[in-house]
PDB file of C-alpha atoms in Angstrom:
ATOM      1  CA  THR A   1    -121.848  30.112  50.533  1.00 63.00           C
ATOM      2  CA  GLU A   2    -123.937  27.557  52.462  1.00 69.00           C
ATOM      3  CA  ASP A   3    -126.475  30.222  53.512  1.00 77.00           C
ATOM      4  CA  GLU A   4    -126.907  31.404  49.943  1.00 75.00           C
ATOM      5  CA  ILE A   5    -127.499  27.798  48.768  1.00 76.00           C
ATOM      6  CA  ILE A   6    -130.194  27.242  51.461  1.00 81.00           C
ATOM      7  CA  LEU A   7    -131.876  30.512  50.518  1.00 81.00           C
ATOM      8  CA  PHE A   8    -131.735  29.563  46.861  1.00 80.00           C
ATOM      9  CA  GLU A   9    -133.343  26.152  47.554  1.00 80.00           C
ATOM     10  CA  ARG A  10    -136.098  27.806  49.589  1.00 83.00           C
ATOM     11  CA  GLU A  11    -136.872  30.195  46.741  1.00 81.00           C
ATOM     12  CA  MET A  12    -136.882  27.280  44.286  1.00 81.00           C
ATOM     13  CA  LYS A  13    -139.454  25.414  46.411  1.00 80.00           C
ATOM     14  CA  GLU A  14    -141.704  28.443  46.497  1.00 81.00           C
ATOM     15  CA  PHE A  15    -141.263  28.826  42.767  1.00 80.00           C
ATOM     16  CA  TRP A  16    -142.287  25.179  42.137  1.00 74.00           C
ATOM     17  CA  THR A  17    -145.284  25.504  44.397  1.00 76.00           C
ATOM     18  CA  LYS A  18    -146.539  28.465  42.377  1.00 76.00           C
ATOM     19  CA  LEU A  19    -145.610  26.725  39.136  1.00 71.00           C
ATOM     20  CA  LYS A  20    -147.707  23.601  39.988  1.00 71.00           C
ATOM     21  CA  SER A  21    -150.817  25.685  40.373  1.00 72.00           C
ATOM     22  CA  ILE A  22    -150.298  27.250  36.946  1.00 71.00           C
ATOM     23  CA  TYR A  23    -148.783  24.524  34.662  1.00 64.00           C
ATOM     24  CA  GLY A  24    -149.600  20.897  34.029  1.00 60.00           C
ATOM     25  CA  THR A  25    -147.854  17.765  35.279  1.00 63.00           C
ATOM     26  CA  GLU A  26    -145.738  17.166  32.187  1.00 65.00           C
ATOM     27  CA  GLN A  27    -144.399  20.630  32.159  1.00 66.00           C
ATOM     28  CA  ILE A  28    -143.826  20.375  35.855  1.00 62.00           C
ATOM     29  CA  ASN A  29    -141.902  17.128  35.403  1.00 68.00           C
ATOM     30  CA  GLN A  30    -139.743  18.737  32.727  1.00 70.00           C
ATOM     31  CA  THR A  31    -139.203  21.687  34.954  1.00 66.00           C
ATOM     32  CA  LEU A  32    -138.351  19.347  37.880  1.00 68.00           C
ATOM     33  CA  ALA A  33    -135.850  17.537  35.714  1.00 76.00           C
ATOM     34  CA  LEU A  34    -134.344  20.867  34.808  1.00 76.00           C
ATOM     35  CA  ARG A  35    -134.339  21.831  38.478  1.00 72.00           C
ATOM     36  CA  ASP A  36    -132.609  18.594  39.484  1.00 79.00           C
ATOM     37  CA  SER A  37    -130.057  19.116  36.761  1.00 79.00           C
ATOM     38  CA  CYS A  38    -129.562  22.673  37.959  1.00 74.00           C
ATOM     39  CA  LYS A  39    -129.250  21.550  41.587  1.00 76.00           C
ATOM     40  CA  GLU A  40    -126.700  18.903  40.601  1.00 82.00           C
ATOM     41  CA  SER A  41    -124.719  21.482  38.655  1.00 77.00           C
ATOM     42  CA  ILE A  42    -124.901  23.841  41.634  1.00 78.00           C
ATOM     43  CA  LYS A  43    -123.789  21.039  43.976  1.00 81.00           C
ATOM     44  CA  VAL A  44    -120.833  20.112  41.773  1.00 80.00           C
ATOM     45  CA  LEU A  45    -119.930  23.774  41.434  1.00 77.00           C
ATOM     46  CA  SER A  46    -120.258  24.283  45.196  1.00 77.00           C
ATOM     47  CA  GLU A  47    -118.020  21.300  45.925  1.00 83.00           C
ATOM     48  CA  LYS A  48    -115.520  22.527  43.368  1.00 82.00           C
ATOM     49  CA  TRP A  49    -115.377  26.038  44.819  1.00 77.00           C
ATOM     50  CA  SER A  50    -115.337  24.691  48.359  1.00 80.00           C
ATOM     51  CA  LYS A  51    -112.313  22.594  47.418  1.00 83.00           C
ATOM     52  CA  LYS A  52    -110.715  25.629  45.767  1.00 79.00           C
ATOM     53  CA  LEU A  53    -111.342  27.704  48.894  1.00 78.00           C
ATOM     54  CA  LYS A  54    -109.737  25.049  51.092  1.00 84.00           C
ATOM     55  CA  GLU A  55    -106.786  24.828  48.735  1.00 83.00           C
ATOM     56  CA  GLY A  56    -106.566  28.622  48.822  1.00 75.00           C
ATOM     57  CA  ASP A  57    -106.570  28.613  52.629  1.00 81.00           C
ATOM     58  CA  LEU A  58    -103.860  25.960  52.643  1.00 83.00           C
ATOM     59  CA  MET A  59    -101.872  28.021  50.134  1.00 83.00           C
ATOM     60  CA  ILE A  60    -102.231  31.141  52.308  1.00 84.00           C
ATOM     61  CA  ASP A  61    -101.111  29.174  55.387  1.00 82.00           C
ATOM     62  CA  LYS A  62     -98.178  27.807  53.428  1.00 83.00           C
ATOM     63  CA  ILE A  63     -97.211  31.266  52.197  1.00 83.00           C
ATOM     64  CA  GLN A  64     -97.443  32.602  55.759  1.00 86.00           C
ATOM     65  CA  GLU A  65     -95.293  29.718  56.960  1.00 86.00           C
ATOM     66  CA  TYR A  66     -92.707  30.438  54.251  1.00 80.00           C
ATOM     67  CA  SER A  67     -92.801  34.142  55.135  1.00 82.00           C
ATOM     68  CA  ASN A  68     -92.165  33.371  58.813  1.00 88.00           C
ATOM     69  CA  GLU A  69     -89.340  31.017  57.893  1.00 86.00           C
ATOM     70  CA  ILE A  70     -87.768  33.635  55.607  1.00 85.00           C
ATOM     71  CA  LEU A  71     -88.093  36.224  58.402  1.00 84.00           C
ATOM     72  CA  GLN A  72     -86.385  33.870  60.870  1.00 87.00           C
ATOM     73  CA  GLN A  73     -83.619  33.151  58.364  1.00 86.00           C
ATOM     74  CA  SER A  74     -83.160  36.883  57.798  1.00 81.00           C
ATOM     75  CA  GLN A  75     -82.876  37.406  61.559  1.00 85.00           C
ATOM     76  CA  ARG A  76     -80.321  34.597  61.844  1.00 87.00           C
ATOM     77  CA  ILE A  77     -78.353  36.037  58.931  1.00 83.00           C
ATOM     78  CA  SER A  78     -78.416  39.457  60.616  1.00 82.00           C
ATOM     79  CA  GLU A  79     -77.256  37.946  63.919  1.00 85.00           C
ATOM     80  CA  ASN A  80     -74.513  35.990  62.162  1.00 83.00           C
ATOM     81  CA  GLN A  81     -73.433  39.147  60.348  1.00 85.00           C
ATOM     82  CA  GLU A  82     -73.219  41.024  63.648  1.00 85.00           C
ATOM     83  CA  HIS A  83     -71.285  38.128  65.198  1.00 84.00           C
ATOM     84  CA  LEU A  84     -68.931  38.060  62.211  1.00 81.00           C
ATOM     85  CA  THR A  85     -68.383  41.808  62.527  1.00 84.00           C
ATOM     86  CA  GLU A  86     -67.602  41.348  66.226  1.00 85.00           C
ATOM     87  CA  ILE A  87     -65.147  38.530  65.436  1.00 83.00           C
ATOM     88  CA  LYS A  88     -63.405  40.706  62.828  1.00 84.00           C
ATOM     89  CA  SER A  89     -63.177  43.545  65.346  1.00 84.00           C
ATOM     90  CA  ASN A  90     -61.689  41.194  67.959  1.00 85.00           C
ATOM     91  CA  LEU A  91     -59.212  39.852  65.413  1.00 80.00           C
ATOM     92  CA  ASN A  92     -58.139  43.386  64.554  1.00 84.00           C
ATOM     93  CA  GLN A  93     -57.671  44.179  68.242  1.00 87.00           C
ATOM     94  CA  GLU A  94     -55.670  40.981  68.730  1.00 85.00           C
ATOM     95  CA  GLU A  95     -53.482  41.861  65.750  1.00 85.00           C
ATOM     96  CA  GLU A  96     -52.837  45.308  67.232  1.00 86.00           C
ATOM     97  CA  GLN A  97     -52.074  43.777  70.635  1.00 87.00           C
ATOM     98  CA  LYS A  98     -49.772  41.245  68.977  1.00 85.00           C
ATOM     99  CA  LYS A  99     -47.940  44.046  67.164  1.00 85.00           C
ATOM    100  CA  ASP A 100     -47.634  46.065  70.392  1.00 86.00           C
ATOM    101  CA  LEU A 101     -46.359  42.975  72.219  1.00 84.00           C
ATOM    102  CA  THR A 102     -43.850  42.256  69.453  1.00 84.00           C
ATOM    103  CA  ASP A 103     -42.623  45.866  69.581  1.00 88.00           C
ATOM    104  CA  SER A 104     -42.347  45.687  73.384  1.00 85.00           C
ATOM    105  CA  ILE A 105     -40.396  42.417  73.180  1.00 89.00           C
ATOM    106  CA  GLN A 106     -38.048  43.948  70.619  1.00 88.00           C
ATOM    107  CA  GLU A 107     -37.519  46.999  72.834  1.00 87.00           C
ATOM    108  CA  LEU A 108     -36.828  44.742  75.827  1.00 84.00           C
ATOM    109  CA  LYS A 109     -34.347  42.721  73.767  1.00 85.00           C
ATOM    110  CA  GLU A 110     -32.541  45.882  72.687  1.00 87.00           C
ATOM    111  CA  GLU A 111     -32.532  47.197  76.251  1.00 85.00           C
ATOM    112  CA  LEU A 112     -31.258  43.846  77.530  1.00 81.00           C
ATOM    113  CA  MET A 113     -28.477  43.836  74.946  1.00 80.00           C
ATOM    114  CA  LYS A 114     -27.462  47.357  76.021  1.00 81.00           C
ATOM    115  CA  LYS A 115     -27.465  46.311  79.675  1.00 78.00           C
ATOM    116  CA  LYS A 116     -25.415  43.232  78.845  1.00 78.00           C
ATOM    117  CA  GLU A 117     -22.909  45.402  76.994  1.00 77.00           C
ATOM    118  CA  ILE A 118     -22.758  47.814  79.937  1.00 71.00           C
ATOM    119  CA  ILE A 119     -22.356  44.971  82.448  1.00 62.00           C
ATOM    120  CA  SER A 120     -19.729  43.330  80.254  1.00 71.00           C
ATOM    121  CA  SER A 121     -17.876  46.617  79.993  1.00 72.00           C
ATOM    122  CA  LYS A 122     -18.090  47.158  83.766  1.00 63.00           C
ATOM    123  CA  ASN A 123     -16.997  43.586  84.462  1.00 63.00           C
ATOM    124  CA  LYS A 124     -14.079  44.025  82.127  1.00 73.00           C
ATOM    125  CA  ALA A 125     -13.118  47.301  83.792  1.00 68.00           C
ATOM    126  CA  ALA A 126     -13.487  45.755  87.257  1.00 62.00           C
ATOM    127  CA  LYS A 127     -11.383  42.775  86.226  1.00 69.00           C
ATOM    128  CA  GLU A 128      -8.687  45.032  84.826  1.00 71.00           C
ATOM    129  CA  ARG A 129      -8.763  47.138  88.009  1.00 65.00           C
ATOM    130  CA  MET A 130      -8.523  44.039  90.176  1.00 64.00           C
ATOM    131  CA  GLU A 131      -5.592  42.808  88.113  1.00 69.00           C
ATOM    132  CA  ARG A 132      -3.841  46.136  88.612  1.00 67.00           C
ATOM    133  CA  LEU A 133      -4.449  45.845  92.341  1.00 62.00           C
ATOM    134  CA  CYS A 134      -2.946  42.389  92.373  1.00 63.00           C
ATOM    135  CA  LYS A 135       0.092  43.630  90.454  1.00 64.00           C
ATOM    136  CA  SER A 136       0.532  46.309  93.112  1.00 61.00           C
ATOM    137  CA  LYS A 137       0.610  43.634  95.793  1.00 61.00           C
ATOM    138  CA  VAL A 138       4.396  43.377  95.979  1.00 66.00           C
ATOM    139  CA  LEU A 139       4.791  47.154  96.114  1.00 66.00           C
ATOM    140  CA  PHE A 140       2.323  47.486  98.979  1.00 64.00           C
ATOM    141  CA  GLU A 141       3.859  44.575 100.893  1.00 68.00           C
ATOM    142  CA  GLU A 142       7.352  46.020 100.659  1.00 66.00           C
ATOM    143  CA  ARG A 143       6.525  49.646 101.446  1.00 65.00           C
ATOM    144  CA  LEU A 144       3.555  49.392 103.797  1.00 60.00           C
ATOM    145  CA  GLY A 145       4.015  45.991 105.444  1.00 73.00           C
ATOM    146  CA  LEU A 146       0.801  44.943 103.745  1.00 88.00           C
ATOM    147  CA  GLU A 147      -0.498  41.475 102.801  1.00 90.00           C
ATOM    148  CA  ILE A 148      -3.201  41.240 100.118  1.00 89.00           C
ATOM    149  CA  ARG A 149      -5.392  38.177  99.726  1.00 90.00           C
ATOM    150  CA  ARG A 150      -8.011  37.343  97.128  1.00 91.00           C
ATOM    151  CA  ILE A 151     -11.047  35.906  98.922  1.00 91.00           C
ATOM    152  CA  HIS A 152     -14.587  34.832  97.963  1.00 87.00           C
ATOM    153  CA  ASN A 153     -16.813  36.848  95.585  1.00 81.00           C
ATOM    154  CA  GLU A 154     -13.803  38.452  93.915  1.00 83.00           C
ATOM    155  CA  GLN A 155     -12.984  40.531  96.991  1.00 93.00           C
ATOM    156  CA  LEU A 156      -9.527  41.588  98.185  1.00 93.00           C
ATOM    157  CA  GLN A 157      -8.534  41.482 101.815  1.00 95.00           C
ATOM    158  CA  PHE A 158      -5.851  43.988 102.954  1.00 95.00           C
ATOM    159  CA  ILE A 159      -3.953  42.992 106.110  1.00 95.00           C
ATOM    160  CA  PHE A 160      -1.649  45.547 107.724  1.00 94.00           C
ATOM    161  CA  ARG A 161       0.934  44.595 110.341  1.00 92.00           C
ATOM    162  CA  HIS A 162       3.741  46.449 112.126  1.00 90.00           C
ATOM    163  CA  ILE A 163       1.283  49.189 113.082  1.00 92.00           C
ATOM    164  CA  ASP A 164       0.949  48.632 116.822  1.00 90.00           C
ATOM    165  CA  HIS A 165       4.466  49.043 118.277  1.00 88.00           C
ATOM    166  CA  LYS A 166       3.351  47.036 121.304  1.00 89.00           C
ATOM    167  CA  ASP A 167       2.178  44.133 119.150  1.00 92.00           C
ATOM    168  CA  PRO A 168       3.784  44.284 115.658  1.00 91.00           C
ATOM    169  CA  ASP A 169       2.020  41.093 114.479  1.00 91.00           C
ATOM    170  CA  LYS A 170      -1.456  42.407 115.303  1.00 94.00           C
ATOM    171  CA  PRO A 171      -3.476  42.533 112.045  1.00 95.00           C
ATOM    172  CA  TYR A 172      -5.471  45.563 110.916  1.00 96.00           C
ATOM    173  CA  VAL A 173      -7.795  44.415 108.147  1.00 97.00           C
ATOM    174  CA  PHE A 174     -10.225  45.858 105.623  1.00 97.00           C
ATOM    175  CA  THR A 175     -11.968  44.080 102.731  1.00 97.00           C
ATOM    176  CA  LEU A 176     -12.549  45.742  99.364  1.00 95.00           C
ATOM    177  CA  SER A 177     -14.763  44.893  96.396  1.00 93.00           C
ATOM    178  CA  ILE A 178     -15.871  46.447  93.118  1.00 91.00           C
ATOM    179  CA  ASN A 179     -19.637  47.063  93.145  1.00 90.00           C
ATOM    180  CA  GLU A 180     -22.055  46.894  90.188  1.00 87.00           C
ATOM    181  CA  GLN A 181     -21.396  50.543  89.379  1.00 88.00           C
ATOM    182  CA  GLY A 182     -17.674  49.795  89.080  1.00 89.00           C
ATOM    183  CA  ASP A 183     -16.777  51.749  92.229  1.00 91.00           C
ATOM    184  CA  TYR A 184     -14.543  50.743  95.146  1.00 92.00           C
ATOM    185  CA  GLU A 185     -16.570  49.595  98.152  1.00 95.00           C
ATOM    186  CA  VAL A 186     -15.249  48.670 101.619  1.00 96.00           C
ATOM    187  CA  THR A 187     -17.311  45.688 102.826  1.00 96.00           C
ATOM    188  CA  SER A 188     -15.629  45.241 106.237  1.00 96.00           C
ATOM    189  CA  CYS A 189     -13.045  46.925 108.454  1.00 97.00           C
ATOM    190  CA  THR A 190     -11.388  45.551 111.634  1.00 96.00           C
ATOM    191  CA  PRO A 191     -10.990  47.455 113.848  1.00 96.00           C
ATOM    192  CA  PRO A 192     -13.651  49.863 112.542  1.00 96.00           C
ATOM    193  CA  LEU A 193     -12.654  53.327 111.329  1.00 96.00           C
ATOM    194  CA  ASP A 194     -14.925  56.363 111.584  1.00 95.00           C
ATOM    195  CA  CYS A 195     -13.334  57.875 108.484  1.00 96.00           C
ATOM    196  CA  ILE A 196     -13.766  54.839 106.214  1.00 96.00           C
ATOM    197  CA  ALA A 197     -16.859  56.252 104.420  1.00 95.00           C
ATOM    198  CA  GLU A 198     -15.026  59.543 103.748  1.00 96.00           C
ATOM    199  CA  LEU A 199     -11.941  57.748 102.403  1.00 97.00           C
ATOM    200  CA  GLN A 200     -14.130  55.517 100.242  1.00 96.00           C
ATOM    201  CA  LEU A 201     -15.891  58.545  98.747  1.00 95.00           C
ATOM    202  CA  LYS A 202     -12.557  60.253  98.063  1.00 96.00           C
ATOM    203  CA  VAL A 203     -11.055  57.287  96.192  1.00 95.00           C
ATOM    204  CA  ARG A 204     -14.213  57.135  94.029  1.00 94.00           C
ATOM    205  CA  GLU A 205     -13.702  60.784  93.112  1.00 94.00           C
ATOM    206  CA  THR A 206      -9.899  60.728  92.575  1.00 94.00           C
ATOM    207  CA  ASN A 207      -9.379  57.081  91.574  1.00 91.00           C
ATOM    208  CA  ASN A 208      -6.041  57.343  93.455  1.00 93.00           C
ATOM    209  CA  PHE A 209      -5.974  53.894  94.991  1.00 91.00           C
ATOM    210  CA  SER A 210      -2.426  54.074  96.397  1.00 88.00           C
ATOM    211  CA  ALA A 211      -3.349  57.178  98.382  1.00 93.00           C
ATOM    212  CA  PHE A 212      -6.520  55.438  99.574  1.00 95.00           C
ATOM    213  CA  VAL A 213      -4.571  52.467 100.987  1.00 92.00           C
ATOM    214  CA  ALA A 214      -1.950  54.753 102.532  1.00 91.00           C
ATOM    215  CA  ASN A 215      -4.646  56.872 104.212  1.00 95.00           C
ATOM    216  CA  ILE A 216      -6.325  53.786 105.679  1.00 96.00           C
ATOM    217  CA  ARG A 217      -2.953  52.674 107.100  1.00 94.00           C
ATOM    218  CA  LYS A 218      -2.481  56.133 108.605  1.00 95.00           C
ATOM    219  CA  ALA A 219      -5.942  55.902 110.177  1.00 96.00           C
ATOM    220  CA  PHE A 220      -5.127  52.471 111.632  1.00 96.00           C
ATOM    221  CA  THR A 221      -1.826  53.855 112.975  1.00 94.00           C
ATOM    222  CA  ALA A 222      -3.571  56.817 114.579  1.00 95.00           C
ATOM    223  CA  LEU A 223      -6.096  54.418 116.110  1.00 93.00           C
ATOM    224  CA  SER A 224      -3.278  52.314 117.653  1.00 89.00           C
ATOM    225  CA  TYR A 225      -2.038  55.286 119.704  1.00 88.00           C
ATOM    226  CA  LYS A 226      -5.428  55.942 121.306  1.00 77.00           C
TER     227      LYS A 226
END
């Protein structure tokens, strides 16, 4: 080190001082030449080792820098690995949700098809029932003095006459439709009858439509005498 070199030079000076008092000039000159040579060698060696030490410090700094960089890269790799794991987990969840959604859509399609079949069947039955009612039109007109009209929304209007003996042309009217459940449903009645709900319930239970129409006519007739 620098301190050791200074100490060494100080000791050398003391040594030469003592040496001058003991030896002659020639020997001293030889010794001085040897000393200068030694000092030069020490200087060269000191510069060499000083350079080596600096290079070593730079190498240590470089190694530390590389170590820090490797540590940062390891942290980034770890973070990326965690992010990748999270992405895979999300993808798996999305796949499961997609499968559940596909299953739900398939179930809805099947349910819709069943409902369509049921509605188609009910519509067919309602159409057939309405056709039978229309075919009975002549029979009802002849026997009950009844006029049947097909009006909007596939409804039938039943018009009774010859009920009120004071006014034979006075109409007594009720309107009938087939609801979504395929049942008979009275949508209007003029004049109103208190028993219409009961008669409607009975025809749904018995499916005897002729009796239903006849009973409504009887109710209108009874109403005309009040």
